[in-house]
Amino acid sequence: MSFNRRTFLQIGSGALGLAITDATFTKFAFAEGAAGTLRVAIAKPAGNLDPQSHYAIWAIQDLMFDPLVRYGKGGQIEPCLATDWKIEDGGKTLHLTLRKGVTFQDGTAFDAASCKWNLERWLGLDQFSWMNCSKYFQSLEVVDDHQVALHFKEPPLALMQELSYTRPPRFLSPKSVDANGKFVEPVGTGPWRQISADDTQSVFERYDGYWGDKPTYQRLEAKVIPDPRARVAALRAGEIDLVGGFWIAPLTPVEAKQLEAAGLNVVIDPGNVTLVMAFNPDRTEALKDPQVRKAISIGIDRAAISQALYQGFARPAGNLFSDALPFAGTQHDAPVRDVAAASALLEKAGWTGGPVRSKDGTPLTLEIVVSPDAVPGSRVVAEVIQSEMKEIGIDLIVRSVDHASKHTDMLERKYDLGFFLTYGAPYDPFGTVVALCLSTFNNDVEGKLFTDPANLDPLINAATAATGDQIAPSIQKVYDWLRDNDAIAPLVYVPSIWAHSKRVQGFTSPVTEYDMPYENIVLAE
Amino acid sequence: MIHFISKRLKHSLVLLFMASLVCFTLVVSAPGNVAVLIAELRGAVATPGYVEKVAEEIGLHKPLLMRYAGWLGDAVRGDFGISYRTGQEVSADLPKRMLVTGTLIGGSGVVATLLGLALGFLGAFWPYRLPDRVSRGLALLGASTPTFFVGALMIYGFSVTFQLFPSFGFGGPESWVLPWVTVAVLPAAVLSRVVRVGLEEAMASPFVLTAKSKGLGRTAILFRDALPNIIPVFINALGTQVGLMTATAIIVEPLFAWQGVGDYFLQGVKFRDFMVVQACLLIFLAFFIVVNLIVDLAVLMTDPRIRRQWS
């Protein structure tokens, strides 16, 4: 056989073709992912997973660490590491029966001793006084190997809800700290065990000794992809299987639409967080008048905001909380935009003329402060409201600030109008009502949604002191007061958005934005 | 030569000092309270008392000059402080991130050089004919397309549609291809025009006429006579483009989920992580200065006229 130029070219092109084919199929295999592995996008590295620190992604901690009780749909408290509980002594004592046969991922038994060790890492400490159960903690009593009792100075509000939080109440193996009690490695009782973690990904394998329902797949990889466009592309390219969650790797409604159009599965949950507009009457005289506040509120087209900016995924809000939350109160329809009625209210309040209304020579100019870092999409929402306010004779100036400036400005009340997000499950309704509406609650830097020490504070205090059947009617009085005085303008219920590949089957949205929705997933290989 | 290097080094140190002072002033004078962000990251609720404690701890109450002097003293010893956001030492995070950014800029520099030379020569071989027009059109397109858009197109084409390369991550060589090309497109466009114009000018010189009269072909003249003439200009242009690539890295690294210095800087800015921002700025500035120094030396070596000037 002679080796001429033609043979050389034939062999060369054949080799090149083989190389390309091999590379292509290798890539396809890479894109499809290893069998039995769920690949989830996270927007930043998982961080320090110590349940008593505050650096980590909640959902990653949720994979490894169990709570005593879980927050279920509609705020139902469900058993987890505690199988039974009794609240006695007027709410000052909590008896807990611990689940038997539970071991941490390092083989250590979960019992009253390890429960006590964990709870004493945070209960009663100043750092955690934002939680009622820690603020009022008195003592912990070990009854027997599987029973403990917690004693409080005062009955803690929403005690069982607090015990379902991701941090600090989750349980860590006593062997996962050093001699000084400093956290060394994440070892919990949960269904997933961490096998590696760095700035690019955290890898988990199924803990086969888990006491509950085990995941149907062996491995979970949380891939760090900070850029939202890169997350969308990675899902479309088949390099990840699941993306979404406000605190995990948020998707915008526009991205969700793009993914839907590309044939991926998009799951929209109504969510349990509300975007609310706050008025600041302390800075601007005009906003002291409820008529002006009402005019602004009914001058906003919530349906249009939902349709145009949230792609129809968000529901217009007529209440501080949606009915997805417990004690959300009587549900009212969202106000429908009524320019004529809004203008009439302003006329009645003495704001006349145009194009910008004025009163006693003062133009009706207001400033809205927005921080897209804190509330994604808020600048666009503010611009829409700006054009709507123009139609009713209000000159609205939009001031966009970064996250740090937003905190400073909101705390120092340097705004006329501003956006707030309610805390959502499992913290609400009391989390938002107390932190953002009670004037005497002064331990955060979020600023205030609306306060009225004379009229609103007594209602909130009554609601937080109520027990049993009294809770619903007493918190309803808070909602009614806010509504009757047009103190706030709820805009939309922010949806929870997830997208996944065809490989993921059985996906259901998590109950809260702090959970990782791995539970019902089956991987189609 | 030694005189030249020592003079350039002195200038570089003064420049570094001035630039770090300007950066420091800009970072600390931004509105908002960084202590609030740090307190929020450390605890679930940032109480005013805790915010005050954090402010005290990070020295926010000290005079600006004292803060700057303290930071500079530590930085000179290689201690860039602790990241407010992660609690990790910045100097411990930097080496691995510099490796990532170095891979990005180094690889992109090579791709840009090869592409720039190839396109430039293509035009010079067939001036004012189809290859030249194509090369000019590609250069115009490359120079006018924003880098983030090039990156998005690359991902859409080669990751989403053909699934040839990963869309994110810093793994093996296959994960380097798209980021390298994304960063290289703009510099390659600029360099191709530098090569094309430089070669055209050189080909109009009297020495080319002499070479032609000696019977040399166009290819030989281009490589042997014209190319050495454009090397100093090319090196200058390449130096500028490599410097600009650091700015491009800030856009491209997050796009491809590469945890390099650009990504570190961006995260630092977002969270007002002062120590991280200052360290990254200092690295960028030092890199610019070192690249400029190398360029000056390379030009000195390749251009006899400048060498004579300093000898």
mmCIF file of C-alpha atoms in Angstrom, chain A residues 116-446:
data_model
loop_
_atom_site.group_PDB
_atom_site.id
_atom_site.type_symbol
_atom_site.label_atom_id
_atom_site.label_comp_id
_atom_site.label_asym_id
_atom_site.label_seq_id
_atom_site.Cartn_x
_atom_site.Cartn_y
_atom_site.Cartn_z
ATOM 1 C CA LYS A 116 -29.365 19.606 75.615
ATOM 2 C CA TRP A 117 -25.843 20.240 74.301
ATOM 3 C CA ASN A 118 -27.265 21.716 71.101
ATOM 4 C CA LEU A 119 -29.960 23.862 72.704
ATOM 5 C CA GLU A 120 -27.517 25.293 75.228
ATOM 6 C CA ARG A 121 -25.333 26.499 72.368
ATOM 7 C CA TRP A 122 -27.856 29.228 71.656
ATOM 8 C CA LEU A 123 -30.836 29.384 74.030
ATOM 9 C CA GLY A 124 -30.556 32.342 76.370
ATOM 10 C CA LEU A 125 -27.631 33.958 74.548
ATOM 11 C CA ASP A 126 -27.839 37.676 73.726
ATOM 12 C CA GLN A 127 -26.926 37.006 70.118
ATOM 13 C CA PHE A 128 -30.169 35.069 69.683
ATOM 14 C CA SER A 129 -32.435 37.310 71.744
ATOM 15 C CA TRP A 130 -34.322 38.167 68.545
ATOM 16 C CA MET A 131 -36.029 34.809 69.069
ATOM 17 C CA ASN A 132 -38.644 34.795 71.797
ATOM 18 C CA CYS A 133 -37.693 31.320 73.007
ATOM 19 C CA SER A 134 -34.114 32.456 73.532
ATOM 20 C CA LYS A 135 -35.071 35.820 75.001
ATOM 21 C CA TYR A 136 -37.338 34.233 77.636
ATOM 22 C CA PHE A 137 -35.312 31.043 78.189
ATOM 23 C CA GLN A 138 -34.894 30.087 81.822
ATOM 24 C CA SER A 139 -33.659 26.506 82.099
ATOM 25 C CA LEU A 140 -33.508 23.118 80.420
ATOM 26 C CA GLU A 141 -34.324 19.928 82.217
ATOM 27 C CA VAL A 142 -33.428 16.422 81.043
ATOM 28 C CA VAL A 143 -36.352 14.206 82.071
ATOM 29 C CA ASP A 144 -34.961 10.951 80.707
ATOM 30 C CA ASP A 145 -32.949 9.755 77.691
ATOM 31 C CA HIS A 146 -35.641 10.863 75.269
ATOM 32 C CA GLN A 147 -37.506 13.598 77.065
ATOM 33 C CA VAL A 148 -36.526 17.169 77.849
ATOM 34 C CA ALA A 149 -38.424 20.139 79.254
ATOM 35 C CA LEU A 150 -37.736 23.772 78.463
ATOM 36 C CA HIS A 151 -38.723 26.409 81.001
ATOM 37 C CA PHE A 152 -39.287 30.041 80.077
ATOM 38 C CA LYS A 153 -39.640 33.253 82.094
ATOM 39 C CA GLU A 154 -42.523 34.369 79.863
ATOM 40 C CA PRO A 155 -44.591 32.389 77.364
ATOM 41 C CA PRO A 156 -42.658 32.778 74.062
ATOM 42 C CA LEU A 157 -44.752 33.935 71.125
ATOM 43 C CA ALA A 158 -44.907 31.471 68.204
ATOM 44 C CA LEU A 159 -42.680 29.022 70.102
ATOM 45 C CA MET A 160 -43.116 26.000 67.850
ATOM 46 C CA GLN A 161 -42.687 28.084 64.711
ATOM 47 C CA GLU A 162 -39.399 29.381 66.082
ATOM 48 C CA LEU A 163 -38.179 25.848 66.748
ATOM 49 C CA SER A 164 -38.686 25.033 63.072
ATOM 50 C CA TYR A 165 -36.278 27.771 61.862
ATOM 51 C CA THR A 166 -33.188 26.702 59.977
ATOM 52 C CA ARG A 167 -30.891 28.532 62.325
ATOM 53 C CA PRO A 168 -30.030 28.440 65.107
ATOM 54 C CA PRO A 169 -32.378 25.615 66.249
ATOM 55 C CA ARG A 170 -31.024 22.796 64.045
ATOM 56 C CA PHE A 171 -29.026 19.930 65.512
ATOM 57 C CA LEU A 172 -25.298 19.376 65.173
ATOM 58 C CA SER A 173 -23.287 16.374 66.336
ATOM 59 C CA PRO A 174 -21.516 17.147 69.630
ATOM 60 C CA LYS A 175 -18.410 15.577 68.051
ATOM 61 C CA SER A 176 -18.297 18.124 65.245
ATOM 62 C CA VAL A 177 -16.716 20.814 67.394
ATOM 63 C CA ASP A 178 -13.180 21.092 68.785
ATOM 64 C CA ALA A 179 -12.126 21.081 72.454
ATOM 65 C CA ASN A 180 -13.084 24.747 72.755
ATOM 66 C CA GLY A 181 -16.548 24.100 71.360
ATOM 67 C CA LYS A 182 -15.667 25.720 68.052
ATOM 68 C CA PHE A 183 -17.414 24.342 64.981
ATOM 69 C CA VAL A 184 -15.149 22.115 62.886
ATOM 70 C CA GLU A 185 -17.249 20.138 60.422
ATOM 71 C CA PRO A 186 -20.926 19.915 59.492
ATOM 72 C CA VAL A 187 -22.444 16.702 60.849
ATOM 73 C CA GLY A 188 -26.181 16.509 61.371
ATOM 74 C CA THR A 189 -28.953 13.948 61.496
ATOM 75 C CA GLY A 190 -30.345 14.967 58.100
ATOM 76 C CA PRO A 191 -30.662 12.910 54.913
ATOM 77 C CA TRP A 192 -27.537 14.342 53.264
ATOM 78 C CA ARG A 193 -23.892 14.143 54.325
ATOM 79 C CA GLN A 194 -21.368 16.628 52.987
ATOM 80 C CA ILE A 195 -18.378 14.970 51.327
ATOM 81 C CA SER A 196 -16.638 18.037 49.936
ATOM 82 C CA ALA A 197 -17.071 21.777 49.694
ATOM 83 C CA ASP A 198 -15.158 24.650 48.164
ATOM 84 C CA ASP A 199 -15.876 27.943 46.415
ATOM 85 C CA THR A 200 -17.108 26.179 43.289
ATOM 86 C CA GLN A 201 -19.437 23.530 44.673
ATOM 87 C CA SER A 202 -20.642 21.530 47.686
ATOM 88 C CA VAL A 203 -21.102 17.811 47.193
ATOM 89 C CA PHE A 204 -23.384 15.628 49.319
ATOM 90 C CA GLU A 205 -24.137 11.947 49.415
ATOM 91 C CA ARG A 206 -27.228 10.287 50.796
ATOM 92 C CA TYR A 207 -26.996 9.329 54.483
ATOM 93 C CA ASP A 208 -28.247 5.774 54.463
ATOM 94 C CA GLY A 209 -28.717 5.765 58.237
ATOM 95 C CA TYR A 210 -31.301 8.556 57.998
ATOM 96 C CA TRP A 211 -34.329 7.922 60.199
ATOM 97 C CA GLY A 212 -36.920 9.286 57.733
ATOM 98 C CA ASP A 213 -37.753 8.893 54.041
ATOM 99 C CA LYS A 214 -34.475 8.696 52.178
ATOM 100 C CA PRO A 215 -33.923 10.492 48.865
ATOM 101 C CA THR A 216 -34.290 8.224 45.846
ATOM 102 C CA TYR A 217 -30.940 9.293 44.390
ATOM 103 C CA GLN A 218 -27.428 8.934 45.765
ATOM 104 C CA ARG A 219 -25.754 12.281 45.309
ATOM 105 C CA LEU A 220 -26.535 15.992 45.319
ATOM 106 C CA GLU A 221 -24.169 18.617 43.912
ATOM 107 C CA ALA A 222 -24.737 22.295 44.670
ATOM 108 C CA LYS A 223 -22.898 24.224 41.933
ATOM 109 C CA VAL A 224 -21.886 27.829 42.593
ATOM 110 C CA ILE A 225 -23.066 30.004 39.674
ATOM 111 C CA PRO A 226 -23.267 33.661 40.767
ATOM 112 C CA ASP A 227 -24.515 35.133 37.484
ATOM 113 C CA PRO A 228 -28.257 34.668 36.814
ATOM 114 C CA ARG A 229 -27.714 34.481 33.031
ATOM 115 C CA ALA A 230 -25.113 31.761 33.529
ATOM 116 C CA ARG A 231 -27.575 29.787 35.670
ATOM 117 C CA VAL A 232 -30.205 29.967 32.955
ATOM 118 C CA ALA A 233 -27.679 28.917 30.312
ATOM 119 C CA ALA A 234 -26.394 26.046 32.471
ATOM 120 C CA LEU A 235 -29.926 24.705 32.907
ATOM 121 C CA ARG A 236 -30.602 24.992 29.193
ATOM 122 C CA ALA A 237 -27.291 23.292 28.392
ATOM 123 C CA GLY A 238 -28.222 20.424 30.708
ATOM 124 C CA GLU A 239 -25.311 21.077 33.077
ATOM 125 C CA ILE A 240 -27.581 21.584 36.066
ATOM 126 C CA ASP A 241 -30.977 20.115 36.864
ATOM 127 C CA LEU A 242 -32.633 22.602 39.172
ATOM 128 C CA VAL A 243 -32.533 26.341 39.737
ATOM 129 C CA GLY A 244 -34.617 28.778 41.750
ATOM 130 C CA GLY A 245 -35.528 29.913 45.257
ATOM 131 C CA PHE A 246 -35.205 33.481 46.492
ATOM 132 C CA TRP A 247 -32.275 32.678 48.821
ATOM 133 C CA ILE A 248 -30.718 29.895 46.758
ATOM 134 C CA ALA A 249 -30.355 30.982 43.138
ATOM 135 C CA PRO A 250 -33.190 33.363 42.267
ATOM 136 C CA LEU A 251 -34.853 33.346 38.874
ATOM 137 C CA THR A 252 -36.608 36.438 37.553
ATOM 138 C CA PRO A 253 -40.044 36.095 35.947
ATOM 139 C CA VAL A 254 -38.509 37.015 32.571
ATOM 140 C CA GLU A 255 -35.921 34.245 32.906
ATOM 141 C CA ALA A 256 -38.683 31.843 33.905
ATOM 142 C CA LYS A 257 -40.581 32.737 30.730
ATOM 143 C CA GLN A 258 -37.446 32.186 28.628
ATOM 144 C CA LEU A 259 -36.898 28.787 30.203
ATOM 145 C CA GLU A 260 -40.519 27.867 29.692
ATOM 146 C CA ALA A 261 -40.231 28.830 26.022
ATOM 147 C CA ALA A 262 -37.113 26.680 25.750
ATOM 148 C CA GLY A 263 -39.114 23.650 26.880
ATOM 149 C CA LEU A 264 -37.951 23.420 30.477
ATOM 150 C CA ASN A 265 -40.311 22.886 33.379
ATOM 151 C CA VAL A 266 -41.109 26.062 35.283
ATOM 152 C CA VAL A 267 -42.871 25.818 38.625
ATOM 153 C CA ILE A 268 -44.510 28.911 40.055
ATOM 154 C CA ASP A 269 -45.674 28.868 43.630
ATOM 155 C CA PRO A 270 -47.840 31.760 44.901
ATOM 156 C CA GLY A 271 -45.205 32.341 47.578
ATOM 157 C CA ASN A 272 -45.681 33.771 51.028
ATOM 158 C CA VAL A 273 -43.801 37.079 50.784
ATOM 159 C CA THR A 274 -45.563 40.382 50.042
ATOM 160 C CA LEU A 275 -44.068 43.429 48.357
ATOM 161 C CA VAL A 276 -45.420 46.379 50.332
ATOM 162 C CA MET A 277 -45.049 50.113 49.790
ATOM 163 C CA ALA A 278 -44.413 52.107 52.954
ATOM 164 C CA PHE A 279 -45.342 55.725 53.622
ATOM 165 C CA ASN A 280 -43.225 57.940 55.828
ATOM 166 C CA PRO A 281 -45.456 60.605 57.393
ATOM 167 C CA ASP A 282 -42.595 61.709 59.679
ATOM 168 C CA ARG A 283 -40.758 63.263 56.741
ATOM 169 C CA THR A 284 -43.565 64.613 54.605
ATOM 170 C CA GLU A 285 -46.588 66.465 55.916
ATOM 171 C CA ALA A 286 -48.756 65.336 52.993
ATOM 172 C CA LEU A 287 -48.417 61.682 53.979
ATOM 173 C CA LYS A 288 -49.872 62.324 57.431
ATOM 174 C CA ASP A 289 -53.231 62.585 55.686
ATOM 175 C CA PRO A 290 -54.815 59.127 55.154
ATOM 176 C CA GLN A 291 -56.629 60.512 52.102
ATOM 177 C CA VAL A 292 -53.324 61.180 50.349
ATOM 178 C CA ARG A 293 -52.070 57.707 51.247
ATOM 179 C CA LYS A 294 -55.278 56.163 49.928
ATOM 180 C CA ALA A 295 -55.026 58.216 46.721
ATOM 181 C CA ILE A 296 -51.512 56.925 46.139
ATOM 182 C CA SER A 297 -52.577 53.365 46.893
ATOM 183 C CA ILE A 298 -55.531 53.365 44.493
ATOM 184 C CA GLY A 299 -53.485 55.250 41.911
ATOM 185 C CA ILE A 300 -51.261 52.190 41.509
ATOM 186 C CA ASP A 301 -52.166 49.563 38.931
ATOM 187 C CA ARG A 302 -51.238 46.355 40.741
ATOM 188 C CA ALA A 303 -52.573 44.115 38.003
ATOM 189 C CA ALA A 304 -50.385 45.860 35.435
ATOM 190 C CA ILE A 305 -47.331 45.578 37.691
ATOM 191 C CA SER A 306 -48.033 41.904 38.102
ATOM 192 C CA GLN A 307 -48.613 41.360 34.397
ATOM 193 C CA ALA A 308 -45.860 43.481 32.932
ATOM 194 C CA LEU A 309 -43.110 43.136 35.500
ATOM 195 C CA TYR A 310 -43.808 39.720 36.960
ATOM 196 C CA GLN A 311 -45.002 38.220 33.669
ATOM 197 C CA GLY A 312 -48.338 37.499 35.312
ATOM 198 C CA PHE A 313 -46.708 35.255 37.937
ATOM 199 C CA ALA A 314 -47.387 37.607 40.867
ATOM 200 C CA ARG A 315 -50.835 38.022 42.384
ATOM 201 C CA PRO A 316 -51.980 41.614 43.136
ATOM 202 C CA ALA A 317 -52.100 42.048 46.916
ATOM 203 C CA GLY A 318 -54.909 43.463 49.009
ATOM 204 C CA ASN A 319 -53.486 42.325 52.348
ATOM 205 C CA LEU A 320 -50.261 42.364 54.299
ATOM 206 C CA PHE A 321 -50.094 38.572 54.098
ATOM 207 C CA SER A 322 -51.419 36.065 51.592
ATOM 208 C CA ASP A 323 -53.638 33.204 52.688
ATOM 209 C CA ALA A 324 -50.639 30.864 52.373
ATOM 210 C CA LEU A 325 -49.661 31.962 55.890
ATOM 211 C CA PRO A 326 -51.350 31.093 59.175
ATOM 212 C CA PHE A 327 -53.273 33.937 60.867
ATOM 213 C CA ALA A 328 -53.185 35.928 57.612
ATOM 214 C CA GLY A 329 -56.555 37.437 58.461
ATOM 215 C CA THR A 330 -59.574 38.261 56.324
ATOM 216 C CA GLN A 331 -58.533 38.337 52.693
ATOM 217 C CA HIS A 332 -59.546 41.433 50.697
ATOM 218 C CA ASP A 333 -59.279 41.900 46.959
ATOM 219 C CA ALA A 334 -56.441 44.079 45.748
ATOM 220 C CA PRO A 335 -57.512 47.697 45.118
ATOM 221 C CA VAL A 336 -58.305 48.365 41.474
ATOM 222 C CA ARG A 337 -56.672 51.432 39.961
ATOM 223 C CA ASP A 338 -59.068 54.355 39.909
ATOM 224 C CA VAL A 339 -57.523 57.600 38.655
ATOM 225 C CA ALA A 340 -60.731 59.600 39.095
ATOM 226 C CA ALA A 341 -61.228 58.501 42.692
ATOM 227 C CA ALA A 342 -57.545 59.099 43.491
ATOM 228 C CA SER A 343 -57.729 62.610 41.998
ATOM 229 C CA ALA A 344 -60.949 63.332 43.910
ATOM 230 C CA LEU A 345 -59.304 62.277 47.171
ATOM 231 C CA LEU A 346 -56.365 64.576 46.535
ATOM 232 C CA GLU A 347 -58.723 67.462 45.677
ATOM 233 C CA LYS A 348 -60.613 66.797 48.899
ATOM 234 C CA ALA A 349 -57.357 66.816 50.825
ATOM 235 C CA GLY A 350 -56.597 70.271 49.402
ATOM 236 C CA TRP A 351 -54.005 69.267 46.785
ATOM 237 C CA THR A 352 -55.120 71.042 43.628
ATOM 238 C CA GLY A 353 -53.823 72.358 40.302
ATOM 239 C CA GLY A 354 -51.569 70.697 37.787
ATOM 240 C CA PRO A 355 -49.652 69.197 36.246
ATOM 241 C CA VAL A 356 -48.148 68.799 39.751
ATOM 242 C CA ARG A 357 -50.690 69.427 42.484
ATOM 243 C CA SER A 358 -49.865 71.858 45.250
ATOM 244 C CA LYS A 359 -51.226 73.039 48.557
ATOM 245 C CA ASP A 360 -50.391 76.408 50.130
ATOM 246 C CA GLY A 361 -47.758 76.854 47.456
ATOM 247 C CA THR A 362 -46.036 73.536 48.219
ATOM 248 C CA PRO A 363 -45.910 71.124 45.274
ATOM 249 C CA LEU A 364 -46.853 67.498 45.900
ATOM 250 C CA THR A 365 -43.374 66.106 45.261
ATOM 251 C CA LEU A 366 -42.422 62.831 46.899
ATOM 252 C CA GLU A 367 -39.274 60.725 46.864
ATOM 253 C CA ILE A 368 -39.291 56.948 46.626
ATOM 254 C CA VAL A 369 -36.112 55.162 47.695
ATOM 255 C CA VAL A 370 -35.397 51.840 46.017
ATOM 256 C CA SER A 371 -32.602 49.319 46.288
ATOM 257 C CA PRO A 372 -32.607 46.646 43.589
ATOM 258 C CA ASP A 373 -29.985 44.789 45.682
ATOM 259 C CA ALA A 374 -32.461 44.442 48.545
ATOM 260 C CA VAL A 375 -35.688 44.115 46.559
ATOM 261 C CA PRO A 376 -34.991 42.735 43.065
ATOM 262 C CA GLY A 377 -36.897 44.559 40.336
ATOM 263 C CA SER A 378 -37.915 47.395 42.646
ATOM 264 C CA ARG A 379 -36.467 50.138 40.468
ATOM 265 C CA VAL A 380 -38.675 49.129 37.551
ATOM 266 C CA VAL A 381 -41.721 48.897 39.821
ATOM 267 C CA ALA A 382 -40.891 52.386 41.138
ATOM 268 C CA GLU A 383 -40.648 53.778 37.608
ATOM 269 C CA VAL A 384 -44.047 52.352 36.737
ATOM 270 C CA ILE A 385 -45.516 53.916 39.879
ATOM 271 C CA GLN A 386 -43.759 57.182 39.014
ATOM 272 C CA SER A 387 -45.619 57.395 35.694
ATOM 273 C CA GLU A 388 -48.907 56.431 37.367
ATOM 274 C CA MET A 389 -48.462 59.116 40.036
ATOM 275 C CA LYS A 390 -47.865 61.701 37.320
ATOM 276 C CA GLU A 391 -51.369 61.008 36.042
ATOM 277 C CA ILE A 392 -52.889 61.960 39.387
ATOM 278 C CA GLY A 393 -50.687 65.033 39.803
ATOM 279 C CA ILE A 394 -47.943 63.703 42.059
ATOM 280 C CA ASP A 395 -44.334 64.319 41.159
ATOM 281 C CA LEU A 396 -42.497 61.176 42.260
ATOM 282 C CA ILE A 397 -38.713 61.166 42.304
ATOM 283 C CA VAL A 398 -37.063 57.748 42.195
ATOM 284 C CA ARG A 399 -33.790 57.490 44.156
ATOM 285 C CA SER A 400 -31.939 54.242 43.616
ATOM 286 C CA VAL A 401 -29.396 53.269 46.276
ATOM 287 C CA ASP A 402 -27.260 50.251 47.061
ATOM 288 C CA HIS A 403 -27.896 47.770 49.853
ATOM 289 C CA ALA A 404 -25.774 49.575 52.472
ATOM 290 C CA SER A 405 -27.297 52.984 51.729
ATOM 291 C CA LYS A 406 -30.777 51.510 51.753
ATOM 292 C CA HIS A 407 -30.301 50.273 55.297
ATOM 293 C CA THR A 408 -28.972 53.619 56.451
ATOM 294 C CA ASP A 409 -31.689 55.619 54.684
ATOM 295 C CA MET A 410 -34.546 53.420 55.830
ATOM 296 C CA LEU A 411 -33.344 53.428 59.424
ATOM 297 C CA GLU A 412 -32.887 57.196 59.427
ATOM 298 C CA ARG A 413 -36.217 57.525 57.612
ATOM 299 C CA LYS A 414 -34.757 59.436 54.678
ATOM 300 C CA TYR A 415 -37.569 58.528 52.289
ATOM 301 C CA ASP A 416 -41.178 59.418 51.579
ATOM 302 C CA LEU A 417 -42.098 56.114 49.978
ATOM 303 C CA GLY A 418 -40.161 52.865 50.142
ATOM 304 C CA PHE A 419 -40.481 49.169 49.435
ATOM 305 C CA PHE A 420 -40.487 46.434 52.039
ATOM 306 C CA LEU A 421 -40.679 42.679 51.672
ATOM 307 C CA THR A 422 -42.429 40.790 54.440
ATOM 308 C CA TYR A 423 -40.326 38.041 56.014
ATOM 309 C CA GLY A 424 -42.447 35.125 54.781
ATOM 310 C CA ALA A 425 -42.820 31.662 56.305
ATOM 311 C CA PRO A 426 -41.870 30.503 58.883
ATOM 312 C CA TYR A 427 -41.335 33.961 60.439
ATOM 313 C CA ASP A 428 -44.736 35.480 59.653
ATOM 314 C CA PRO A 429 -47.188 36.851 60.532
ATOM 315 C CA PHE A 430 -45.630 37.881 63.840
ATOM 316 C CA GLY A 431 -42.104 38.448 62.483
ATOM 317 C CA THR A 432 -43.142 41.247 60.148
ATOM 318 C CA VAL A 433 -45.861 42.720 62.377
ATOM 319 C CA VAL A 434 -43.601 43.023 65.416
ATOM 320 C CA ALA A 435 -40.345 43.977 63.698
ATOM 321 C CA LEU A 436 -41.753 46.407 61.161
ATOM 322 C CA CYS A 437 -44.861 47.863 62.835
ATOM 323 C CA LEU A 438 -44.271 47.880 66.603
ATOM 324 C CA SER A 439 -42.624 51.182 67.557
ATOM 325 C CA THR A 440 -40.983 49.830 70.719
ATOM 326 C CA PHE A 441 -39.290 46.967 68.893
ATOM 327 C CA ASN A 442 -36.031 48.680 68.135
ATOM 328 C CA ASN A 443 -33.546 45.944 67.599
ATOM 329 C CA ASP A 444 -33.002 45.858 63.878
ATOM 330 C CA VAL A 445 -31.939 48.117 61.053
ATOM 331 C CA GLU A 446 -34.701 47.348 58.588
#
